[in-house]
GROMACS .gro file of C-alpha atoms in nm:
model
  196
    1UNK     CA    1  -0.891   1.568  -3.032
    2UNK     CA    2  -1.069   1.287  -2.863
    3UNK     CA    3  -1.365   1.220  -2.626
    4UNK     CA    4  -1.262   1.081  -2.291
    5UNK     CA    5  -1.525   0.823  -2.188
    6UNK     CA    6  -1.435   0.824  -1.812
    7UNK     CA    7  -1.617   0.519  -1.648
    8UNK     CA    8  -1.716   0.721  -1.331
    9UNK     CA    9  -1.860   1.001  -1.546
   10UNK     CA   10  -2.052   0.754  -1.758
   11UNK     CA   11  -2.190   0.594  -1.439
   12UNK     CA   12  -2.263   0.904  -1.232
   13UNK     CA   13  -2.637   0.824  -1.215
   14UNK     CA   14  -2.601   0.452  -1.147
   15UNK     CA   15  -2.697   0.343  -0.797
   16UNK     CA   16  -2.615  -0.021  -0.726
   17UNK     CA   17  -2.889  -0.222  -0.552
   18UNK     CA   18  -2.842  -0.359  -0.198
   19UNK     CA   19  -2.843  -0.713  -0.347
   20UNK     CA   20  -2.561  -0.627  -0.592
   21UNK     CA   21  -2.363  -0.469  -0.306
   22UNK     CA   22  -2.406  -0.777  -0.086
   23UNK     CA   23  -2.319  -1.016  -0.365
   24UNK     CA   24  -1.999  -0.819  -0.439
   25UNK     CA   25  -1.909  -0.825  -0.068
   26UNK     CA   26  -1.958  -1.198  -0.031
   27UNK     CA   27  -1.761  -1.281  -0.349
   28UNK     CA   28  -1.466  -1.052  -0.262
   29UNK     CA   29  -1.469  -1.102   0.116
   30UNK     CA   30  -1.138  -1.292   0.142
   31UNK     CA   31  -0.952  -1.114  -0.140
   32UNK     CA   32  -1.056  -0.753  -0.088
   33UNK     CA   33  -1.205  -0.706   0.260
   34UNK     CA   34  -1.003  -0.938   0.480
   35UNK     CA   35  -0.674  -0.775   0.588
   36UNK     CA   36  -0.373  -0.944   0.756
   37UNK     CA   37  -0.182  -0.819   1.054
   38UNK     CA   38   0.030  -0.519   0.936
   39UNK     CA   39   0.322  -0.344   1.106
   40UNK     CA   40   0.494  -0.014   1.055
   41UNK     CA   41   0.864  -0.030   1.144
   42UNK     CA   42   1.192   0.153   1.096
   43UNK     CA   43   1.535   0.013   1.105
   44UNK     CA   44   1.906   0.106   1.106
   45UNK     CA   45   2.107  -0.162   0.921
   46UNK     CA   46   2.460  -0.239   1.022
   47UNK     CA   47   2.549  -0.457   0.726
   48UNK     CA   48   2.767  -0.768   0.744
   49UNK     CA   49   2.908  -0.895   0.417
   50UNK     CA   50   2.850  -1.256   0.333
   51UNK     CA   51   3.157  -1.462   0.435
   52UNK     CA   52   3.256  -1.204   0.699
   53UNK     CA   53   3.483  -1.323   0.982
   54UNK     CA   54   3.358  -1.366   1.330
   55UNK     CA   55   3.564  -1.053   1.427
   56UNK     CA   56   3.370  -0.850   1.163
   57UNK     CA   57   3.033  -0.992   1.280
   58UNK     CA   58   3.120  -0.903   1.649
   59UNK     CA   59   3.225  -0.550   1.544
   60UNK     CA   60   2.893  -0.501   1.353
   61UNK     CA   61   2.693  -0.638   1.650
   62UNK     CA   62   2.878  -0.401   1.884
   63UNK     CA   63   2.802  -0.110   1.666
   64UNK     CA   64   2.435  -0.204   1.652
   65UNK     CA   65   2.429  -0.234   2.034
   66UNK     CA   66   2.588   0.114   2.071
   67UNK     CA   67   2.322   0.262   1.839
   68UNK     CA   68   2.047   0.094   2.044
   69UNK     CA   69   2.205   0.231   2.369
   70UNK     CA   70   2.205   0.585   2.213
   71UNK     CA   71   1.835   0.547   2.118
   72UNK     CA   72   1.739   0.424   2.465
   73UNK     CA   73   1.912   0.738   2.609
   74UNK     CA   74   1.685   0.951   2.384
   75UNK     CA   75   1.883   0.995   2.066
   76UNK     CA   76   1.679   1.078   1.752
   77UNK     CA   77   1.617   0.763   1.549
   78UNK     CA   78   1.595   0.952   1.212
   79UNK     CA   79   1.930   1.124   1.268
   80UNK     CA   80   2.106   0.795   1.370
   81UNK     CA   81   1.952   0.623   1.064
   82UNK     CA   82   2.090   0.893   0.836
   83UNK     CA   83   2.424   0.870   0.996
   84UNK     CA   84   2.480   0.493   1.049
   85UNK     CA   85   2.232   0.289   0.837
   86UNK     CA   86   2.380   0.084   0.545
   87UNK     CA   87   2.036   0.055   0.396
   88UNK     CA   88   2.067   0.327   0.131
   89UNK     CA   89   1.707   0.288   0.015
   90UNK     CA   90   1.558   0.441   0.336
   91UNK     CA   91   1.834   0.583   0.561
   92UNK     CA   92   1.745   0.935   0.463
   93UNK     CA   93   1.381   0.869   0.553
   94UNK     CA   94   1.473   0.770   0.911
   95UNK     CA   95   1.497   0.406   0.815
   96UNK     CA   96   1.117   0.398   0.754
   97UNK     CA   97   1.005   0.069   0.607
   98UNK     CA   98   0.643   0.173   0.586
   99UNK     CA   99   0.348  -0.063   0.654
  100UNK     CA  100   0.396  -0.428   0.558
  101UNK     CA  101   0.193  -0.750   0.628
  102UNK     CA  102   0.313  -1.041   0.830
  103UNK     CA  103   0.540  -1.264   0.626
  104UNK     CA  104   0.661  -1.007   0.376
  105UNK     CA  105   0.999  -0.944   0.544
  106UNK     CA  106   1.280  -1.198   0.604
  107UNK     CA  107   1.177  -1.443   0.876
  108UNK     CA  108   1.397  -1.330   1.172
  109UNK     CA  109   1.301  -0.970   1.105
  110UNK     CA  110   0.937  -1.056   1.062
  111UNK     CA  111   0.920  -1.269   1.376
  112UNK     CA  112   1.080  -0.996   1.586
  113UNK     CA  113   0.859  -0.706   1.458
  114UNK     CA  114   0.537  -0.901   1.505
  115UNK     CA  115   0.635  -0.991   1.863
  116UNK     CA  116   0.701  -0.633   1.963
  117UNK     CA  117   0.479  -0.359   2.102
  118UNK     CA  118   0.465  -0.016   1.930
  119UNK     CA  119   0.755   0.205   2.053
  120UNK     CA  120   0.974  -0.095   2.139
  121UNK     CA  121   1.319  -0.127   1.994
  122UNK     CA  122   1.546  -0.435   1.948
  123UNK     CA  123   1.834  -0.576   1.755
  124UNK     CA  124   1.761  -0.846   1.495
  125UNK     CA  125   2.028  -1.046   1.311
  126UNK     CA  126   1.953  -1.151   0.958
  127UNK     CA  127   2.166  -1.262   0.657
  128UNK     CA  128   2.209  -0.887   0.581
  129UNK     CA  129   2.357  -0.800   0.918
  130UNK     CA  130   2.225  -0.646   1.235
  131UNK     CA  131   1.908  -0.429   1.234
  132UNK     CA  132   1.823  -0.189   1.509
  133UNK     CA  133   1.443  -0.209   1.476
  134UNK     CA  134   1.179   0.025   1.607
  135UNK     CA  135   0.812  -0.080   1.585
  136UNK     CA  136   0.618   0.243   1.499
  137UNK     CA  137   0.272   0.084   1.474
  138UNK     CA  138   0.077  -0.242   1.459
  139UNK     CA  139  -0.270  -0.304   1.315
  140UNK     CA  140  -0.420  -0.643   1.392
  141UNK     CA  141  -0.585  -0.857   1.120
  142UNK     CA  142  -0.947  -0.768   1.059
  143UNK     CA  143  -1.230  -0.818   0.819
  144UNK     CA  144  -1.429  -0.508   0.707
  145UNK     CA  145  -1.802  -0.527   0.777
  146UNK     CA  146  -2.043  -0.477   0.493
  147UNK     CA  147  -2.113  -0.124   0.625
  148UNK     CA  148  -1.739  -0.034   0.624
  149UNK     CA  149  -1.689  -0.185   0.273
  150UNK     CA  150  -1.998  -0.033   0.129
  151UNK     CA  151  -1.846   0.291  -0.018
  152UNK     CA  152  -1.565   0.100  -0.184
  153UNK     CA  153  -1.813  -0.156  -0.315
  154UNK     CA  154  -2.038   0.113  -0.463
  155UNK     CA  155  -1.736   0.272  -0.626
  156UNK     CA  156  -1.621  -0.056  -0.775
  157UNK     CA  157  -1.963  -0.141  -0.907
  158UNK     CA  158  -2.015   0.208  -1.058
  159UNK     CA  159  -1.663   0.190  -1.221
  160UNK     CA  160  -1.751  -0.150  -1.371
  161UNK     CA  161  -2.091  -0.034  -1.494
  162UNK     CA  162  -1.936   0.286  -1.628
  163UNK     CA  163  -1.672   0.092  -1.822
  164UNK     CA  164  -1.955  -0.120  -1.980
  165UNK     CA  165  -2.151   0.201  -2.068
  166UNK     CA  166  -1.837   0.366  -2.207
  167UNK     CA  167  -1.775   0.071  -2.442
  168UNK     CA  168  -2.133   0.079  -2.564
  169UNK     CA  169  -2.120   0.459  -2.602
  170UNK     CA  170  -1.795   0.440  -2.804
  171UNK     CA  171  -1.942   0.183  -3.043
  172UNK     CA  172  -2.250   0.401  -3.097
  173UNK     CA  173  -2.059   0.737  -3.118
  174UNK     CA  174  -1.805   0.596  -3.361
  175UNK     CA  175  -2.075   0.544  -3.623
  176UNK     CA  176  -2.204   0.900  -3.555
  177UNK     CA  177  -1.855   1.042  -3.609
  178UNK     CA  178  -1.801   0.841  -3.923
  179UNK     CA  179  -2.134   0.971  -4.060
  180UNK     CA  180  -2.003   1.333  -4.018
  181UNK     CA  181  -2.120   1.446  -3.669
  182UNK     CA  182  -1.847   1.654  -3.489
  183UNK     CA  183  -1.674   1.537  -3.170
  184UNK     CA  184  -1.808   1.844  -2.994
  185UNK     CA  185  -2.175   1.755  -3.075
  186UNK     CA  186  -2.118   1.390  -2.970
  187UNK     CA  187  -1.948   1.486  -2.648
  188UNK     CA  188  -2.206   1.747  -2.561
  189UNK     CA  189  -2.496   1.501  -2.605
  190UNK     CA  190  -2.332   1.271  -2.348
  191UNK     CA  191  -2.218   1.546  -2.107
  192UNK     CA  192  -1.853   1.465  -2.178
  193UNK     CA  193  -1.557   1.683  -2.288
  194UNK     CA  194  -1.354   1.682  -2.596
  195UNK     CA  195  -0.985   1.663  -2.498
  196UNK     CA  196  -0.713   1.818  -2.713
   0.00000   0.00000   0.00000
């Protein structure tokens, strides 16, 4: 048995001041509240092995062009990804790469994605082969305002204060437990639960 000193439970009555909230916002503005451009894309990879002949590269490019042609005629991207993509990590998810910031992907892929408009499709050549790429969404870089960031800041300040209170409570309660008080009595006094 043990007492779980959850920081948010320990800090449930703490209300950070406006000054503390503003200070946190200013000191974390660049690292936590400034967000880069992000894109959501899917791809179908027609892989080209390193050292492949020009004939093999041409065949891979022709296959990618055929896939793109099918898509432009209305074929289902997810089904074609499952059927043709050599990227085993996401082909069964429709080639979904999820959301990623500018600069995270290999340069030719990154440059193509961030120059497209949502819904657009193109072919990109990288060292991995030919990618049939579809841009699913694009969110421009932005900085959260203090009002937008406020709930997250309050949560972070409460968690931090709760962790401090939990450490203090543990030190105090350990001496109570060593002097014979039961875990149930100690937990009840703090409004916490004993976990088995």
